[in-house]
Coordinates of C-alpha atoms and ligand atoms in Angstrom, one line a residue:
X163 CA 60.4 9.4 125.2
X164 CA 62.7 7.5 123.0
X165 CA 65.5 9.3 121.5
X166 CA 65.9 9.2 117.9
X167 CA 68.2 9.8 115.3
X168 CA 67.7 10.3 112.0
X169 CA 70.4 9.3 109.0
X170 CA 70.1 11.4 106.0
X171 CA 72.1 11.9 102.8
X172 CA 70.3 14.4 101.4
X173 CA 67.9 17.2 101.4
X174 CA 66.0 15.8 104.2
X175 CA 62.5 16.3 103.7
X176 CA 61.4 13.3 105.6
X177 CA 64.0 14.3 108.4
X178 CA 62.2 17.7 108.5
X179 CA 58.3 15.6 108.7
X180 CA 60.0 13.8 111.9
X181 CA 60.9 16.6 113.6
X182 CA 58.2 18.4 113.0
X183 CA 56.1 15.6 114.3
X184 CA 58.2 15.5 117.5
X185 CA 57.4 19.1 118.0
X186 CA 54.0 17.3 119.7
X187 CA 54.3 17.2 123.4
X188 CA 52.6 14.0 122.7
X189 CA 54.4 12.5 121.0
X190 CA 56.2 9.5 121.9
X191 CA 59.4 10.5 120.1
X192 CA 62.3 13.2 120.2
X193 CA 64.6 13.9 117.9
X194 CA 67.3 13.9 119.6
X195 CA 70.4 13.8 116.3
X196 CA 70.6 14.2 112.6
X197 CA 73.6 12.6 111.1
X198 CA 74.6 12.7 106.9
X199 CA 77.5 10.6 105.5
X200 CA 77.4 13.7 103.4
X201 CA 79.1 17.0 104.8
X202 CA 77.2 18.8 101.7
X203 CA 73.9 17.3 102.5
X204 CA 71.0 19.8 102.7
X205 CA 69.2 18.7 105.2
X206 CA 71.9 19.1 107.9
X207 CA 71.4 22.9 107.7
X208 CA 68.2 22.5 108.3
X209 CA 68.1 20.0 111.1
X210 CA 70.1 22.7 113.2
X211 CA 67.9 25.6 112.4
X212 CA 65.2 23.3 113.9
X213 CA 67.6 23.1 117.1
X214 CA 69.1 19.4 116.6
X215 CA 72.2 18.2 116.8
X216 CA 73.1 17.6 113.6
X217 CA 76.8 16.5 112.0
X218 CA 78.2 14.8 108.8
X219 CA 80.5 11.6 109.4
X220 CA 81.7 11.9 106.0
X221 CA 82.3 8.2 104.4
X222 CA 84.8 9.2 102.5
X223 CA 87.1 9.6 105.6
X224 CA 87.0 5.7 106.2
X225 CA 88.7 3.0 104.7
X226 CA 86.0 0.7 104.7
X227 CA 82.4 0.1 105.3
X228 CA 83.0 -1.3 108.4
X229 CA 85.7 1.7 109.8
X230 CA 82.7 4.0 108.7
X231 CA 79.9 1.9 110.7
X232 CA 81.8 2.2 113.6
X233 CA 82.1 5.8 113.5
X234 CA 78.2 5.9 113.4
X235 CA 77.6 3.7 115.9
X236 CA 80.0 5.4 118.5
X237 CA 78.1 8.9 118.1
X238 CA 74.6 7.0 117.8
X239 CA 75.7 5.5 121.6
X240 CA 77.4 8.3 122.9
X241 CA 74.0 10.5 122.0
X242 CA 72.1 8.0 123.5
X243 CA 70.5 7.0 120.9
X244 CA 67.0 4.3 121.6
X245 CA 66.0 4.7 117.7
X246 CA 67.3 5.2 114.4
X247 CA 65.3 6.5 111.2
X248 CA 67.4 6.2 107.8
X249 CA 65.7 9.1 105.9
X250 CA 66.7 8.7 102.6
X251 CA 70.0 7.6 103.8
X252 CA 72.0 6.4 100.5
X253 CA 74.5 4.0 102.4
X254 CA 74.3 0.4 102.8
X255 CA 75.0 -0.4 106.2
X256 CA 77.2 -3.6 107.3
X257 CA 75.3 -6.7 108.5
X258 CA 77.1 -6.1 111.9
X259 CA 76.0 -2.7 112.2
X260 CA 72.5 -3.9 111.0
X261 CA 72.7 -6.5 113.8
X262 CA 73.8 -4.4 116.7
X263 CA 70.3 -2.0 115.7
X264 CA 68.2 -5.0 115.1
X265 CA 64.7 -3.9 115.6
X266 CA 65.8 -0.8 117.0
X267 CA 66.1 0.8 113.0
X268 CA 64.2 1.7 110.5
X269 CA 64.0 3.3 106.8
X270 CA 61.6 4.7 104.5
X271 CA 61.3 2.7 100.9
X272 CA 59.6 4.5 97.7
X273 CA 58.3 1.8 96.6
X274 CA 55.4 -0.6 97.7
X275 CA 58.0 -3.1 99.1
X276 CA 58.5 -5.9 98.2
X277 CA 57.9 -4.2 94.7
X278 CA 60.5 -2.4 93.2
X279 CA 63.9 -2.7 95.3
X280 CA 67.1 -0.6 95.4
X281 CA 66.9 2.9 93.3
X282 CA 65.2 3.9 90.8
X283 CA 61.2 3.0 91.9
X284 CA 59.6 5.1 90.2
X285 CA 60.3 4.4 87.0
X286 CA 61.0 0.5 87.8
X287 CA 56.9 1.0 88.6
X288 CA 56.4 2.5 85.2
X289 CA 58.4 0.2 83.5
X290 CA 56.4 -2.7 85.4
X291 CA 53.2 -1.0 84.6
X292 CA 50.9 -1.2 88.0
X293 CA 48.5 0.8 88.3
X294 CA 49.3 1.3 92.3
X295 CA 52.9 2.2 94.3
X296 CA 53.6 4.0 97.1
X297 CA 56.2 4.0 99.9
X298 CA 56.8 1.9 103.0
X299 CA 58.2 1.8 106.2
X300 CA 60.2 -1.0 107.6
X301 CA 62.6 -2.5 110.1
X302 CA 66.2 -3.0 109.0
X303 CA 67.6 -6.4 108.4
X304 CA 70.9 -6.7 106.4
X305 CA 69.6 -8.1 103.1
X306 CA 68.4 -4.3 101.4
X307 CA 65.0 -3.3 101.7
X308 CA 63.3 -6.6 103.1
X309 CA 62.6 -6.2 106.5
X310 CA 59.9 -6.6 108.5
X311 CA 57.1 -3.8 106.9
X312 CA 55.9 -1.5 109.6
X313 CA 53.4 0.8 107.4
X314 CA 52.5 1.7 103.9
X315 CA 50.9 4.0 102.0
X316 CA 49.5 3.3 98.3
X317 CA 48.6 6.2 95.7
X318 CA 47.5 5.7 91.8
X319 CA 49.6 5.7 88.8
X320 CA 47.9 8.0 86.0
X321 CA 47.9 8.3 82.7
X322 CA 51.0 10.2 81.4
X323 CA 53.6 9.8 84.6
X324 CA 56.7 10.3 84.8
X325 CA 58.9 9.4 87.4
X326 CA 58.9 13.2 88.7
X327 CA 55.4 13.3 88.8
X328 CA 55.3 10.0 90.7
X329 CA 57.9 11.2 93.2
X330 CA 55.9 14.1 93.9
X331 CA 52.5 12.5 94.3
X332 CA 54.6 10.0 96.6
X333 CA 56.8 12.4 99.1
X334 CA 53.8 14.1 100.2
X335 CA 52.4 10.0 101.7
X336 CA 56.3 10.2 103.0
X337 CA 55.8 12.7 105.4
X338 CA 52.7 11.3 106.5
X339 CA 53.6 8.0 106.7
X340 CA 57.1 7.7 108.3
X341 CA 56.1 10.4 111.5
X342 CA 52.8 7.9 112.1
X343 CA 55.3 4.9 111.3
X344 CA 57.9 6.3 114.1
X345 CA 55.1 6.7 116.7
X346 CA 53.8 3.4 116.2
X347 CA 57.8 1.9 117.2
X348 CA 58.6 4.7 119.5
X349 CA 55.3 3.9 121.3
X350 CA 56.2 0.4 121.4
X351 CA 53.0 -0.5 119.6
X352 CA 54.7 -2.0 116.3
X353 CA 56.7 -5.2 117.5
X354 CA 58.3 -7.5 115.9
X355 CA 57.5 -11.2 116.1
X356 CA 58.4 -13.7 114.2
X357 CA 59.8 -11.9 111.3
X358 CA 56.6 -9.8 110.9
X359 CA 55.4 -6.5 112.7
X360 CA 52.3 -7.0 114.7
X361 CA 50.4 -3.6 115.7
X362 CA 48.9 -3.7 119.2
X363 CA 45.8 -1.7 120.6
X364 CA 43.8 0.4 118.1
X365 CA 44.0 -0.3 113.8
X366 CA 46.4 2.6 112.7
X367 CA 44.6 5.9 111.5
X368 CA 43.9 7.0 108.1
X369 CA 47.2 8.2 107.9
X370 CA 48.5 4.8 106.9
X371 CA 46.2 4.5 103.8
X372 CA 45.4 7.1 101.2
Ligands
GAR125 C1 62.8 9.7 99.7 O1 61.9 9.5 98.7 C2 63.0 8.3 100.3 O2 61.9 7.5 100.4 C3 64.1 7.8 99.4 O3 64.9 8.9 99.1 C4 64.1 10.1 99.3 C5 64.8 11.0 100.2 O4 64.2 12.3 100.2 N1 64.9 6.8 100.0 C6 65.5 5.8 99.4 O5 65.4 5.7 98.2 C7 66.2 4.8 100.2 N2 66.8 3.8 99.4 P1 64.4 13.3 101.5 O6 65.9 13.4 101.7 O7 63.8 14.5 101.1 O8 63.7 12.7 102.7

């Protein structure tokens, strides 16, 4: 099984779909650390009542992006680490670090990428006025949220929304998404060529489309 680990910042509610996920015998993933550049971070707490690793690698402690890259990249290699999920992870990460993980990363986007980069989707969706978003997995290249898409799932904008009420229609294709997402790269049947994911063997299950 590949051993994952998942960076959060947060309260981790797509950390907690992953692990749950990987509760699955068969499935092709374990999770094997939590890390949060955020000692304060909810989901940490909850990562080790679940029985994972879990520790903060507080940014602040660094002088620089890169002194705090390195940090994460020592404990992601001295877990042995295969795979890393950024689970609402609210750092940018150095192109070296992004490099050294190339293809070997990925994040979850609220946003129907490449709609509505950076923070904020929800209401950049409402601003733009489409009557579709939804979120999307992808692999990690260095320039933000563009890389390679993985999976996505779609929902409808109604009548009277409001960035809460999109959020919430929208986390609940999260946890879905990014566990089926994470089998499909742990299973080595998402691969990336030329720039693009191709998906091998059978067309994904419902759980990519809603
Ligand atoms: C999720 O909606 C995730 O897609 C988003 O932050 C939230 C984290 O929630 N990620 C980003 O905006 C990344 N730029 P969670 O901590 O409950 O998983």
């Amino acid at each position: 099984k590949a051993r994952v680990a998942i960076l959060i910042s947060g309260r981790g509610s797509n950390m907690t779909s992953l692990i749950a996920a990987a509760r699955d015998p068969a499935y092709p993933a374990e999770i094997a650390l939590v890390l949060s550049n955020r000692p304060d971070a909810a989901g940490l707490a909850r990562a080790a009542e679940a029985g994972i690793p879990a520790r903060a690698i507080d940014h602040r402690r660094y002088p620089d992006r890169a002194a705090f890259d390195a940090a994460l990249d020592a404990a992601l290699r001295e877990a042995g680490i295969d795979l890393v999920c950024l689970a609402g992870f609210m750092r940018i990460l150095t192109p070296g670090f992004v490099e050294a993980w190339a293809g070997r990363m990925i994040n979850i986007h609220p946003s129907l990428l490449p709609l509505f980069k950076g923070t904020h989707t929800h209401a950049q969706a409402l601003a733009a006025g489409v009557r579709l978003h939804g979120c999307t997995v992808h692999f990690v290249v260095p320039e933000l949220d563009s890389g390679p898409i993985v999976a996505q799932a779609a929902v409808p904008v109604h009548e009277g929304d409001d960035p809460d009420s999109l959020a919430a229609r929208i986390i609940v294709q999260e946890h879905r998404l990014y566990p089926a997402a994470l089998a499909l790269v742990a299973g080595g049947r998402a691969r990336l060529d030329g720039g693009r994911v191709v998906i091998a063997g059978a067309p994904p299950d419902g759980a990519l489309l809603s």
